Every structure is written in C-alpha cells, then in structure tokens.
Coordinates of C-alpha atoms in Angstrom, one line a residue:
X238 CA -38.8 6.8 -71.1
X239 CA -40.0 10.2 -70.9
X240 CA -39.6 12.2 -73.9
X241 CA -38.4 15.9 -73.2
X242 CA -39.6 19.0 -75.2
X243 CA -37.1 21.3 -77.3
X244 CA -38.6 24.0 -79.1
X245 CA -37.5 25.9 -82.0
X246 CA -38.8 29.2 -82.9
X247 CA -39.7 30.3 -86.3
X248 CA -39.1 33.4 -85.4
X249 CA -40.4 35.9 -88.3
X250 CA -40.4 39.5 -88.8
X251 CA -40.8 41.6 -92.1
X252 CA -41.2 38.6 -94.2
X253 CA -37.8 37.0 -93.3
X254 CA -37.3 33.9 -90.9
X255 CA -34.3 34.1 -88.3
X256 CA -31.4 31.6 -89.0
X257 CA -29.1 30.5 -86.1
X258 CA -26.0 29.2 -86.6
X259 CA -24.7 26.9 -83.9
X260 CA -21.5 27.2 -82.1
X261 CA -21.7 24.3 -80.1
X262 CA -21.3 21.5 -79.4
X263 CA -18.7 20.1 -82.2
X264 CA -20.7 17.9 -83.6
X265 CA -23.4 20.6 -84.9
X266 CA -21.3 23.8 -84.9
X267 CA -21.2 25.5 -88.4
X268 CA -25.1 24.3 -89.1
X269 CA -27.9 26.0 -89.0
X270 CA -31.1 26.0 -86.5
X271 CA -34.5 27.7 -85.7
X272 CA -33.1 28.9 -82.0
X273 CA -34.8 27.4 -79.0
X274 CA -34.4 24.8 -76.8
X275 CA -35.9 22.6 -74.2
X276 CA -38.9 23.0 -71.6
X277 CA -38.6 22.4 -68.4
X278 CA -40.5 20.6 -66.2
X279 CA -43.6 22.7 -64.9
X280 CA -43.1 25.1 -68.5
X281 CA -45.9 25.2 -71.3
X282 CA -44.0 25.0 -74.5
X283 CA -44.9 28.3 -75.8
X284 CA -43.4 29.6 -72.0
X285 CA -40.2 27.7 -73.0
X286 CA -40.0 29.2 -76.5
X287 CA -40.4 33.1 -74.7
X288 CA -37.7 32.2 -72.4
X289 CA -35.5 30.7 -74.8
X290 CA -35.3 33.5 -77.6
X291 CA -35.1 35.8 -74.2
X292 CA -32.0 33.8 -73.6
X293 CA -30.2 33.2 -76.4
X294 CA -31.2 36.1 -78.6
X295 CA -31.9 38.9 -76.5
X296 CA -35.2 39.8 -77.4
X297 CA -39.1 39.3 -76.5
X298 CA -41.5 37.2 -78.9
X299 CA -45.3 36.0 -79.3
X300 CA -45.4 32.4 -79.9
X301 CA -48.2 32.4 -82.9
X302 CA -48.8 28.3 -83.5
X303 CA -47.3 25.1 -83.4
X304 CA -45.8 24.2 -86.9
X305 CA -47.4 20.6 -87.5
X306 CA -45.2 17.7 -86.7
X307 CA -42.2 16.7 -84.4
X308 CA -38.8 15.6 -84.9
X309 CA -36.5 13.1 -82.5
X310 CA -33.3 14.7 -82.1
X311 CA -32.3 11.8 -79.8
X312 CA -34.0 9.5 -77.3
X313 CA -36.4 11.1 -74.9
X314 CA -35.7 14.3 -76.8
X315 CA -38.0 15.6 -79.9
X316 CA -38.6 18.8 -81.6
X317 CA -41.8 21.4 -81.6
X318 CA -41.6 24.4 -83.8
X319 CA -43.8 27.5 -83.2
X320 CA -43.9 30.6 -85.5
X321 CA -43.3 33.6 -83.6
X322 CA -43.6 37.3 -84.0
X323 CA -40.9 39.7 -83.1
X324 CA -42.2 41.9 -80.1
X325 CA -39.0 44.2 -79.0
X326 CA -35.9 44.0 -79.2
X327 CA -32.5 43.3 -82.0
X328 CA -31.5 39.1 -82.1
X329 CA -27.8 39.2 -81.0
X330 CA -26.1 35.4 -80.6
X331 CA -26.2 35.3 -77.1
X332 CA -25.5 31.7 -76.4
X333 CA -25.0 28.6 -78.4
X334 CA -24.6 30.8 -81.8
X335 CA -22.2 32.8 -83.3
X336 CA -24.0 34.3 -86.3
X337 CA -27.3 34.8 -87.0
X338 CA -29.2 35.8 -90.8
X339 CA -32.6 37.1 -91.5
X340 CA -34.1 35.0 -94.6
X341 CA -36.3 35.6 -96.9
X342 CA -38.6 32.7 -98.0
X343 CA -36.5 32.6 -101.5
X344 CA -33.1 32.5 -99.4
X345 CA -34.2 29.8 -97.1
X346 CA -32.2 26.8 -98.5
X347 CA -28.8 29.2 -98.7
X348 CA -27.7 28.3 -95.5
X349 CA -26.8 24.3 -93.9
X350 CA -29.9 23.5 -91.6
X351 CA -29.8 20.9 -89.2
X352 CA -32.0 18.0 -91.0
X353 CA -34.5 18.2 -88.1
X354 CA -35.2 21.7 -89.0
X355 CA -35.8 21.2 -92.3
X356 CA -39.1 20.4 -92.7
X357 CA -40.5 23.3 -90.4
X358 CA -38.7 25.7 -92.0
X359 CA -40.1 24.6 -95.3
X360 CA -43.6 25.2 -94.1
X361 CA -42.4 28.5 -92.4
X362 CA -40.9 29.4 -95.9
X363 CA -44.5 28.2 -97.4
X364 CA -46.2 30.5 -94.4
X365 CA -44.3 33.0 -95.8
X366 CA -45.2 33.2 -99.5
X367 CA -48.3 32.4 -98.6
X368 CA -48.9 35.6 -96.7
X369 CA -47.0 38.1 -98.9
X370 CA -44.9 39.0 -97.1
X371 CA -42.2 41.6 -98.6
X372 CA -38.5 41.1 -97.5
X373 CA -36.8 44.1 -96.8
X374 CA -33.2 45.4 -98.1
X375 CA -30.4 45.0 -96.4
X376 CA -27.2 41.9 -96.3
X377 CA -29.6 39.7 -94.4
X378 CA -27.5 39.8 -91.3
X379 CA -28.6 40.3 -87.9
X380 CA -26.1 40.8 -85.0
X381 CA -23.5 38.9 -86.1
X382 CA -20.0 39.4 -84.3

C-alpha cells in the first residue's frame, strides 16, 4: 500500500503556535489540529504545507524543518509536521475550521488536540521555550468568526 503524506504546520509567530480547531468531519470537529493537509502526487512536502496554510488559512509561510517523527492517522495516511514562520498575511478559518487561537508555549495544553498532534506540538512548545520567545498581549484569538 502506498502511504500518503498529510502535513501539519507548526505554524509560529511572536512566540505563540497557531491552534486550528476542526469543523469537519463529525468525528473530529470540536478538536484541535496543527492545519495542513495532504501532498499530492508530484508535491515536495514543504510545497504541500505552503499550499495548504495558503488554502485554509489565508496566508503565506516558510516551512523551517521537519518536527522529528510521524504519526498514522489511518492506513496509507501518516502525519509530517514542519515549523513554519509567518511570512504575510492574518490566519482566518478558511476551510475545515471554525476558530482558530494563537498559543503561547505555557497555553499549549488549554485547548483538545487531536492525539496525533500531540507529540509535535509538545516539541514545538519545547522549540518555543527554548528560543525565548516572548508571547504577546492580546485574548489569543486569531480570526475567529
């Protein structure tokens, strides 16, 4: 069987991780996700993630490095993260979401994450501390409707 790519972005910016909540489908809607989502065939993985935050959020990003590790979601389908930096643009749920949250690393485990996240956005939270980052003021939402 061949096993498919979905990539999650760790998308970062002023110290904070962005938190997706899905939408859809039932069976994951009300939890929480690194946005992303899967390659296509003939797409690098870090072209997937650019498209994909282009997509469903609205905005441009730099896909930094893989996050060590994968994570089956179901067969032929398993889970890269990449940090990525904010290049332009505000995150709006465009598709698949219906709220999103900016994160600091000490607000990470506030929010319901889909268990295959979990362990990359520990190490983005770790990425975080680690680099000093400062989180800024504000309710931690971003473009929620």
């Amino acid at each position: 069987m061949t096993v498919r790519v979905v990539v999650g972005g760790a998308l970062c910016h002023e110290g904070r991780l962005l938190a997706a909540r899905r939408s859809a489908p039932p069976e994951l809607a009300g939890r929480w996700e690194l946005p992303g989502g899967k390659a296509e065939p003939g797409e690098s993985v870090p072209e997937a993630l650019v498209r994909e935050l282009r997509e469903e959020l609205g905005v441009e990003a730099e896909p930094l490095e893989r996050i060590p590790g994968e994570w089956p979601l179901r067969p032929g389908l398993v889970l890269h993260v990449w940090t990525a930096r904010l290049l332009s643009g505000v995150p709006a749920p465009l598709e698949d979401h219906d709220e999103l949250r900016w994160l600091g690393p000490e607000e990470l485990e506030s929010v319901d994450w889909l268990d295959q996240d979990r362990p990359a956005v520990a190490e983005a939270g770790r990425r975080l501390r680690r680099d000093g980052s400062t989180t800024s003021s504000g309710n931690g939402e971003a473009g929620s409707r």
